[in-house]
Short mmCIF file of C-alpha atoms and ligand atoms in Angstrom, two decimals:
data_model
loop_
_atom_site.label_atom_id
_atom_site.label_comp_id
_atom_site.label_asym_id
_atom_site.label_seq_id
_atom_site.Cartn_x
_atom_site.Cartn_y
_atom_site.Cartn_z
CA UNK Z 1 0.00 0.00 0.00
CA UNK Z 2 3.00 2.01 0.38
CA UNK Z 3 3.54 4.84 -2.44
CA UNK Z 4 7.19 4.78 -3.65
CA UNK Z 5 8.62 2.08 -1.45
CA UNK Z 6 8.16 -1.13 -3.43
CA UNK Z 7 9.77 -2.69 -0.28
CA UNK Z 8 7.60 -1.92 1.91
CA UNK Z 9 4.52 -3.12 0.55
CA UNK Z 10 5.45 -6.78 0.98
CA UNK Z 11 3.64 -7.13 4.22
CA UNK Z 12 4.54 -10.98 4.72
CA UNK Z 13 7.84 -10.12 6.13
CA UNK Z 14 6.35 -9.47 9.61
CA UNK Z 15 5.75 -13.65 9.42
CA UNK Z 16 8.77 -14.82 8.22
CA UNK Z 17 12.01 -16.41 9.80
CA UNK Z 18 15.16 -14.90 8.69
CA UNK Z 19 15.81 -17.25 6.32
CA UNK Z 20 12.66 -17.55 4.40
CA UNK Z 21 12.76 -13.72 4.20
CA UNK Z 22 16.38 -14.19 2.29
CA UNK Z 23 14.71 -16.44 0.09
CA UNK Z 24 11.53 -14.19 -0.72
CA UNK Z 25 13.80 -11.38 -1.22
CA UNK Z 26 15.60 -13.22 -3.83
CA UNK Z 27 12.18 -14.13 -5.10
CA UNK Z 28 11.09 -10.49 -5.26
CA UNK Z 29 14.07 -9.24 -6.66
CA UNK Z 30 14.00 -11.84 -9.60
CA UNK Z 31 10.63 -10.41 -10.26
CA UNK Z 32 7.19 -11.48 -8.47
CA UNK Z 33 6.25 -9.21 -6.01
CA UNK Z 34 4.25 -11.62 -3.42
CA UNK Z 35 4.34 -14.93 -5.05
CA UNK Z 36 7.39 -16.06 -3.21
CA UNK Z 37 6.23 -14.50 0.22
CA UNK Z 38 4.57 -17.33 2.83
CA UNK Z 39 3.95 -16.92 6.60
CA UNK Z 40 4.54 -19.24 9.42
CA UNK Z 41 1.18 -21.23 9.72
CA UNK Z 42 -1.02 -20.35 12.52
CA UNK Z 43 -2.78 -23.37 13.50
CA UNK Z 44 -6.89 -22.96 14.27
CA UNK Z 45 -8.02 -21.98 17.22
CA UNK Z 46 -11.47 -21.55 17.90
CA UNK Z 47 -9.90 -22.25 21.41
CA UNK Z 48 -7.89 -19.55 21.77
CA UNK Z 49 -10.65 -16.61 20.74
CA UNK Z 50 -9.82 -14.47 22.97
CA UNK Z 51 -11.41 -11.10 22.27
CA UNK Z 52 -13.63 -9.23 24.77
CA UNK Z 53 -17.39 -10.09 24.74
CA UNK Z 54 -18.35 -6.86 26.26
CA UNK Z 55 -17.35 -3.39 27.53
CA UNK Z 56 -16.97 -2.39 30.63
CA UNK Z 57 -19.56 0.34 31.12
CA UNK Z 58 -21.20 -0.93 27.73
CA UNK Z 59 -24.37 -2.58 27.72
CA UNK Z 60 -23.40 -4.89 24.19
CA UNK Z 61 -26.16 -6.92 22.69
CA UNK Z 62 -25.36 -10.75 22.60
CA UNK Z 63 -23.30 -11.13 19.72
CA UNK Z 64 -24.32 -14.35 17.68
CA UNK Z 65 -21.95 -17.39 18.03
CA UNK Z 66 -20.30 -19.10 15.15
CA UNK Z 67 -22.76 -20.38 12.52
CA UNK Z 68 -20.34 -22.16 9.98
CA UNK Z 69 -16.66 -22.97 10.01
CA UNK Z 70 -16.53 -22.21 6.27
CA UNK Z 71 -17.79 -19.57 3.96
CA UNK Z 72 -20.16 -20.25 1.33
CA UNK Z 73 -17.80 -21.58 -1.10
CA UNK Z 74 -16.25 -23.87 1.23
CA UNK Z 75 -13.64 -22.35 2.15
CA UNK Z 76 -12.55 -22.26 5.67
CA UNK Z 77 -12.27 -19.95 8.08
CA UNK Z 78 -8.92 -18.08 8.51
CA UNK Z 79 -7.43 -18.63 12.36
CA UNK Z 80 -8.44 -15.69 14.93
CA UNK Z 81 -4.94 -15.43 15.91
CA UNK Z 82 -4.30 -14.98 12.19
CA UNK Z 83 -6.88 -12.18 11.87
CA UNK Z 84 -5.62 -10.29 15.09
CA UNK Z 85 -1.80 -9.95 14.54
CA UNK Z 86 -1.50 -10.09 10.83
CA UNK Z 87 -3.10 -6.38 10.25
CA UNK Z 88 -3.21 -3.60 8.66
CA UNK Z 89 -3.40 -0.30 10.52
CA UNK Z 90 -0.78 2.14 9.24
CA UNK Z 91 -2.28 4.61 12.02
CA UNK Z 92 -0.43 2.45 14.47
CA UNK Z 93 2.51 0.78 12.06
CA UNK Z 94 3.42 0.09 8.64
CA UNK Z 95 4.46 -3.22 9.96
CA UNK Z 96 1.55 -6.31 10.59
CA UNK Z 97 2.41 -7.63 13.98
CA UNK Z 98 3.53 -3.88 14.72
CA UNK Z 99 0.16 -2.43 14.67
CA UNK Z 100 -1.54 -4.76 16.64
CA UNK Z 101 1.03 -4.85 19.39
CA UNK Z 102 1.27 -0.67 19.14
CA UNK Z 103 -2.50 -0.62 19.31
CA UNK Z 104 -3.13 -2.95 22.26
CA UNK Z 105 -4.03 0.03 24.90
CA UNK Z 106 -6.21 1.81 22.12
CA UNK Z 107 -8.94 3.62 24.05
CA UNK Z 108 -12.01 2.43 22.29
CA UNK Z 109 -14.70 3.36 24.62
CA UNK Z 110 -16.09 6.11 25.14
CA UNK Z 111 -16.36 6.73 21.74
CA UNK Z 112 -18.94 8.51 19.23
CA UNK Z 113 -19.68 8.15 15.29
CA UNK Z 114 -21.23 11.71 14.31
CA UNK Z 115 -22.98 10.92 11.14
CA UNK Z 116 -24.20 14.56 8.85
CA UNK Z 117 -24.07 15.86 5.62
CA UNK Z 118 -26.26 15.97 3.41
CA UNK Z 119 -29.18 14.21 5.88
CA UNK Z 120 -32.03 15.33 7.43
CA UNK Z 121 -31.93 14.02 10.72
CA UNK Z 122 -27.89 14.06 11.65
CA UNK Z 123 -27.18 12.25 14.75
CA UNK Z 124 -24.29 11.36 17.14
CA UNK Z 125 -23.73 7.79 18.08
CA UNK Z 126 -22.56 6.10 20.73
CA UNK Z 127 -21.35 2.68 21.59
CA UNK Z 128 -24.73 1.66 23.48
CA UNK Z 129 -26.70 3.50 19.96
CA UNK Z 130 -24.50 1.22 17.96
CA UNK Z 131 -25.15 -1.53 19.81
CA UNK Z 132 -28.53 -1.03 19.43
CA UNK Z 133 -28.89 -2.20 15.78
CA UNK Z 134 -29.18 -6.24 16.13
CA UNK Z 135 -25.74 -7.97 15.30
CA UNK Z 136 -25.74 -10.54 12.75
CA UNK Z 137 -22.60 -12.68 11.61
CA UNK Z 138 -21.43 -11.80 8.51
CA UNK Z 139 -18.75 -14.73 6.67
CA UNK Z 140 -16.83 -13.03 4.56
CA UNK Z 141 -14.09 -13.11 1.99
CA UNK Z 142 -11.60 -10.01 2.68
CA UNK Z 143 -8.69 -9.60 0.02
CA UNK Z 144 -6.14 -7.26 0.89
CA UNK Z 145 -4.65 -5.54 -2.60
CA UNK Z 146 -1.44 -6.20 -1.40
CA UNK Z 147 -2.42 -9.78 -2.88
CA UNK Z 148 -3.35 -11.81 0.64
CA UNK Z 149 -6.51 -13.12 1.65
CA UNK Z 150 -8.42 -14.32 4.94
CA UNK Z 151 -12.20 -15.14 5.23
CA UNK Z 152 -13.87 -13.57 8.87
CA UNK Z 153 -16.25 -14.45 10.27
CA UNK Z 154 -17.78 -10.88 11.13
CA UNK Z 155 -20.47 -9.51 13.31
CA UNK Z 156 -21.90 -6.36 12.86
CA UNK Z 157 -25.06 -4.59 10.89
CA UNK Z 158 -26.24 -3.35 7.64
CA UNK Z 159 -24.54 0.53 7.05
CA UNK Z 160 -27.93 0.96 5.18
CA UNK Z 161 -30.16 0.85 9.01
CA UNK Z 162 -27.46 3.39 10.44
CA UNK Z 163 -27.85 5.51 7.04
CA UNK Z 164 -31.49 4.80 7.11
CA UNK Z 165 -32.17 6.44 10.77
CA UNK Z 166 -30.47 9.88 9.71
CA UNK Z 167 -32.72 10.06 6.69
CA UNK Z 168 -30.06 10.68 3.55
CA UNK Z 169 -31.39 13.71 1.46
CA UNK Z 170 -31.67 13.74 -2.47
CA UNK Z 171 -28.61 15.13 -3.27
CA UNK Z 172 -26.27 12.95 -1.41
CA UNK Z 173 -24.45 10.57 -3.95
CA UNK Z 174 -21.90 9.31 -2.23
CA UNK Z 175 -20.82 8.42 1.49
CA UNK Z 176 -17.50 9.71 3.20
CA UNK Z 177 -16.29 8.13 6.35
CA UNK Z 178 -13.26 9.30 8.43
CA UNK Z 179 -10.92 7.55 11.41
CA UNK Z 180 -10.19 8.94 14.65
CA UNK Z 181 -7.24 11.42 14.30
CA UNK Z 182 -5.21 11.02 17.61
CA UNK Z 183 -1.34 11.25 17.18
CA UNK Z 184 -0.43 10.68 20.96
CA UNK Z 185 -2.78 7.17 20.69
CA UNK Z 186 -2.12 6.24 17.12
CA UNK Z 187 1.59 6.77 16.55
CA UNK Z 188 2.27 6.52 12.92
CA UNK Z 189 -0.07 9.91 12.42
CA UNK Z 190 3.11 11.41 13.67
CA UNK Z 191 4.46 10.61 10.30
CA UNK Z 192 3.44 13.29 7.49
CA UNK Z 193 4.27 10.45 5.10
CA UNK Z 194 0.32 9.71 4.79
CA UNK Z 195 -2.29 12.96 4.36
CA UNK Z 196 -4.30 11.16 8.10
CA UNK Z 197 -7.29 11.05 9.02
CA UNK Z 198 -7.58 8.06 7.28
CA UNK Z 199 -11.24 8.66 4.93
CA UNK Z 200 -12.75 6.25 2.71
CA UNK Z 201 -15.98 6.67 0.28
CA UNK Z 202 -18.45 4.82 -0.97
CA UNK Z 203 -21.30 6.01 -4.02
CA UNK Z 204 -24.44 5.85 -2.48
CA UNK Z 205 -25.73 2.33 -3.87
CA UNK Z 206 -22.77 0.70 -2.52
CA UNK Z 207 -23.30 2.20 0.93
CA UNK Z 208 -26.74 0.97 1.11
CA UNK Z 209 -26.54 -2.37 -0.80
CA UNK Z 210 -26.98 -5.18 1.78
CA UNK Z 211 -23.59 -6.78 1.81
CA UNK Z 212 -21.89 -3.99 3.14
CA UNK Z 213 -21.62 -3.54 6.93
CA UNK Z 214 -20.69 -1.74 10.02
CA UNK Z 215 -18.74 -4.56 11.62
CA UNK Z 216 -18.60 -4.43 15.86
CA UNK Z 217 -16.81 -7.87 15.94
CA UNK Z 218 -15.38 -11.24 14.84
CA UNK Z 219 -15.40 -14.50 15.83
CA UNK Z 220 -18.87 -13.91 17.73
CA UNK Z 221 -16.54 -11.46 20.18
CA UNK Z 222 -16.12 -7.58 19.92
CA UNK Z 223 -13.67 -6.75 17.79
CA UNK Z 224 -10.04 -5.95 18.95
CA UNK Z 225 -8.51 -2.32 18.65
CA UNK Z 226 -5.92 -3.36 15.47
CA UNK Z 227 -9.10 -4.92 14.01
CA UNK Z 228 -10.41 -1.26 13.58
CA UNK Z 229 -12.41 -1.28 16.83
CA UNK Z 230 -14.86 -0.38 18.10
CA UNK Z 231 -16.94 0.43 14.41
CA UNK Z 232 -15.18 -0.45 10.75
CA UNK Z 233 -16.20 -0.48 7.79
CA UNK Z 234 -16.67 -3.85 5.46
CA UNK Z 235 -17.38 -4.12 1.72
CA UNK Z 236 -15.82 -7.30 1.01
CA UNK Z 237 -16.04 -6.80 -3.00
CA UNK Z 238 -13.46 -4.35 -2.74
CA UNK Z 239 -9.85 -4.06 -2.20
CA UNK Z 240 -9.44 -4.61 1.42
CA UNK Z 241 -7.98 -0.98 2.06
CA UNK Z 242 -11.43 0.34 1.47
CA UNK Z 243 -12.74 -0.90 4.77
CA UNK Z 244 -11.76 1.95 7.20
CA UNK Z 245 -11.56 1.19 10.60
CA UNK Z 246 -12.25 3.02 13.80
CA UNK Z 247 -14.64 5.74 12.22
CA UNK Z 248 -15.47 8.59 13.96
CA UNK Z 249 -17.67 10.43 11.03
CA UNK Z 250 -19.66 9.66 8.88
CA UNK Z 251 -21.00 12.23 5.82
CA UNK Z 252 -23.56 12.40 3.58
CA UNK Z 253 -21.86 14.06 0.20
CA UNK Z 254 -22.69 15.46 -3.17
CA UNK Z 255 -18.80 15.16 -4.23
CA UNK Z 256 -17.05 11.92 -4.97
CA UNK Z 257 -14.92 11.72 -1.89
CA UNK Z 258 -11.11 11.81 -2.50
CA UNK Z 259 -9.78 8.54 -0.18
CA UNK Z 260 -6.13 8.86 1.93
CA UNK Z 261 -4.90 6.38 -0.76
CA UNK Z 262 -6.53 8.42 -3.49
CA UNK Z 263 -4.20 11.30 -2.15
CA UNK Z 264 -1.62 9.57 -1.52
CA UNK Z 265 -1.07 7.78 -4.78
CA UNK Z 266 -3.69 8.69 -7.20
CA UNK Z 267 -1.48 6.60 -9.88
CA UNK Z 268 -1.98 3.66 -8.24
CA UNK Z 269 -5.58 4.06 -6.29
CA UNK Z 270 -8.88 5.13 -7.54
CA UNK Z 271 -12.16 5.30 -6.31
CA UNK Z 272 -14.16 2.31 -6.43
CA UNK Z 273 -11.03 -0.36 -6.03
CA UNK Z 274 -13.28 -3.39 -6.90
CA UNK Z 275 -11.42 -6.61 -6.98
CA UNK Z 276 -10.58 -7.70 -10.24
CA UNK Z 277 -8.03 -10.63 -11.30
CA UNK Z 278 -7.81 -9.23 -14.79
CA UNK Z 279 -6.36 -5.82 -13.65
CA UNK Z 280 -2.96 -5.87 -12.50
CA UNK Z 281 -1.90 -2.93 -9.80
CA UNK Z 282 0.84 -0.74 -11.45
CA UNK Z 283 3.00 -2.70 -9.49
CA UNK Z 284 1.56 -6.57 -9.40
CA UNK Z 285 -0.45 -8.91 -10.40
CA UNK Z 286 -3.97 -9.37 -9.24
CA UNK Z 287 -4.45 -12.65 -10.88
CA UNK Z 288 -4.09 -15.02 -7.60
CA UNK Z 289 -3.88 -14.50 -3.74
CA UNK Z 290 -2.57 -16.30 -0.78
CA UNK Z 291 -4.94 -17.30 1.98
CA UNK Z 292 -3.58 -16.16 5.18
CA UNK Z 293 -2.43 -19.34 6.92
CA UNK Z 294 -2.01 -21.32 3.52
CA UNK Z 295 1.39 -21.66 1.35
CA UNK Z 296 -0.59 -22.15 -2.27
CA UNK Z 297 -2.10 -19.33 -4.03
CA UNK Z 298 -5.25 -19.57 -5.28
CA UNK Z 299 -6.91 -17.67 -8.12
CA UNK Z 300 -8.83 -14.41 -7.22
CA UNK Z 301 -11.83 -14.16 -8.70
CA UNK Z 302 -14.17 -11.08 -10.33
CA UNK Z 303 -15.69 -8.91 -7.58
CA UNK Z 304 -13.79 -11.40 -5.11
CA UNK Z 305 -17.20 -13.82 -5.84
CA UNK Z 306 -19.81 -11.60 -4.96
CA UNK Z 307 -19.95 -10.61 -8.68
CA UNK Z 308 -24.14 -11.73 -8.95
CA UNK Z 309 -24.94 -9.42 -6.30
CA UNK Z 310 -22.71 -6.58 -6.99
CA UNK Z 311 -21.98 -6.14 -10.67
CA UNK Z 312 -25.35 -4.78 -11.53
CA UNK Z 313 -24.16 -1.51 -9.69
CA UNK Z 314 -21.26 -1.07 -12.20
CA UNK Z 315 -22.26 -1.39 -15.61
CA UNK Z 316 -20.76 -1.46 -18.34
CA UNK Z 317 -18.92 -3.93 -16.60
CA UNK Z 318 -15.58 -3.28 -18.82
CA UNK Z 319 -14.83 0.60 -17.69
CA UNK Z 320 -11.49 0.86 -16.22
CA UNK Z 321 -12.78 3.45 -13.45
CA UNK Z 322 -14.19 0.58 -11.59
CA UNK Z 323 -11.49 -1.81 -10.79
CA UNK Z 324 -8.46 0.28 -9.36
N1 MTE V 401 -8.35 1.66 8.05
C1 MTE V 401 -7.53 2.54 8.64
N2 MTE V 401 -8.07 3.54 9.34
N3 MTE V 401 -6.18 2.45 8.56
C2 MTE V 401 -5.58 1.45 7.82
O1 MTE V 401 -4.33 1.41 7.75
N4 MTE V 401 -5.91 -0.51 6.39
C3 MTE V 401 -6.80 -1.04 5.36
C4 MTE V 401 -8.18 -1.36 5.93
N5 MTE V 401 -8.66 -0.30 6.78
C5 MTE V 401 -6.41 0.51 7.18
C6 MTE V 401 -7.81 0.63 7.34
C7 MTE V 401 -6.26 -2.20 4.69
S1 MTE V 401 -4.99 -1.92 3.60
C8 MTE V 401 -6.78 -3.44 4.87
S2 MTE V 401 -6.26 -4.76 3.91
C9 MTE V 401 -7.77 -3.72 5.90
O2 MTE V 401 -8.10 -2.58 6.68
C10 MTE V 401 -7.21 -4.77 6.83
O3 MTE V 401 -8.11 -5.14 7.83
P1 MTE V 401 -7.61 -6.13 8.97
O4 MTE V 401 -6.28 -5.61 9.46
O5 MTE V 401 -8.66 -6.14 10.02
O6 MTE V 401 -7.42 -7.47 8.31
#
């Protein structure tokens, strides 16, 4: 995700023993970018989940347990312990296991989601208002554009009920949502490297169409602070980057929202970001991925394979706009 630093972007690193990293950095210097990268395996777990089922001081909602140990293709789920250290939150670290260690004392509660804009009826949210909307478990796909994969087993709510209650007007097109901007909590806003807060968009349509959530947890827990607690976005069609976590505002906009990534390196990230195996990055393939906690690479597929619920919104479905 990393403008300029081809380095950098290999996130595997964080995973690897010394001398597996010499041999990926062979392997990316003869040319692939990620196919040579592979992590230590994490074994499964569903004994060691181990996030918080509650707040203290938080009334939460009992968060549905674990329906499935697959997603709907079969596939299975991706380890918690996976999910919780191997992340990406480049408002604590550039590094994986970095940010979640860096975020582990994240103050999460209190906390408020102002939602305005362009609504009628703007409103402030907090936890216990959140909590409010009932949880469901959400199994999804999530692939990261670096070219890595998991599948989580979420919990959390239709954006469309939260976008619902403040009443969107008619001119709104599009939805803009922002992260917490707090340089003494989240240390790598001290860099000026990245344009922070962190903001996101959606158009409209996308915001309200029913696969895309608020997510409040994982693994039938409340979600950790690295995982983008307490409220993140997911739109598991797109490039994983577009799922902001920790969001503090939410807007209501006329304007196509320009995204931190959009700023920070419009050559190489656009709007919509919808996967797409037939559209390289500038930089690498999107053709295949590598399932976090699995050496083989497996083919990515159009709209990572919610294409017969999605690609009616983006039609025709050949315009470049839509995939990067
Ligand atoms: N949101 C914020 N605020 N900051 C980030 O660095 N990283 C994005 C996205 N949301 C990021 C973010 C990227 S690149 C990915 S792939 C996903 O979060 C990763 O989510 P996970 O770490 O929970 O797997």
């Amino acid at each position: 995700m990393i403008p300029i630093q081809p380095s950098e972007i290999t996130p595997e690193h964080v995973y690897l023993s010394r001398r597996k990293l010499l041999a990926a950095m062979v392997a990316l210097a003869a040319s692939s970018l990620l196919a040579a990268c592979s992590d230590a395996h994490t074994e499964p777990t569903a004994l060691t989940v181990a996030g918080p089922l509650a707040l203290e001081g938080t009334s939460t909602p009992p968060l549905p347990p674990l329906s499935s140990d697959r997603d709907e293709l079969g596939a299975p789920l991706t380890p918690w312990e996976a999910i919780t250290r191997y992340t990406n939150f480049y408002e604590f670290s550039t590094s994986k296991e970095g940010a979640a260690r860096l975020a582990r004392n994240f103050r999460t509660a209190p906390w408020t989601v102002e939602v305005g804009g362009l609504v009628a009826r703007p409103r402030t949210f907090g936890l216990e208002d959140l909590y409010q909307f009932e949880q469901e478990e959400r199994i999804y796909r999530m692939r990261c554009v670096e070219g890595w994969s998991m599948v989580i087993p979420w919990i959390g709510f239709p954006l469309a009920r939260l976008l619902n209650k403040v009443e969107p007007l008619s001119q709104a097109r599009y939805v803009r949502f922002e992260t917490l901007y707090d340089p003494e909590q989240m240390p790598g806003q001290k860099s000026s490297f990245y344009p922070w807060p962190y903001v996101e968009g959606l158009r409209l349509d996308e915001a309200m169409h029913d696969l895309t959530i608020l997510a409040t947890g994982l693994y039938g827990r409340l979600l950790l602070p690295q995982n983008g607690a307490p409220l993140r976005l997911v739109v598991p069609w797109k490039y994983g980057f577009k799922s902001i976590k920790s969001i503090v505002r939410i807007d209501l906009v006329e304007e196509q929202p320009v995204s931190l990534w959009m700023a920070a390196a419009p050559k190489e990230y656009g709007f919509y970001a919808n996967v797409n195996p037939q559209v390289p990055h500038p930089r690498w393939s999107q053709a295949s991925e590598r399932r976090i906690g699995e050496d083989r690479r497996i083919p990515t597929m159009l709209f990572n394979g919610y294409a017969e619920e999605v690609a009616h919104l983006y039609q025709p479905l050949d315009r470049r706009e839509w995939y990067y």
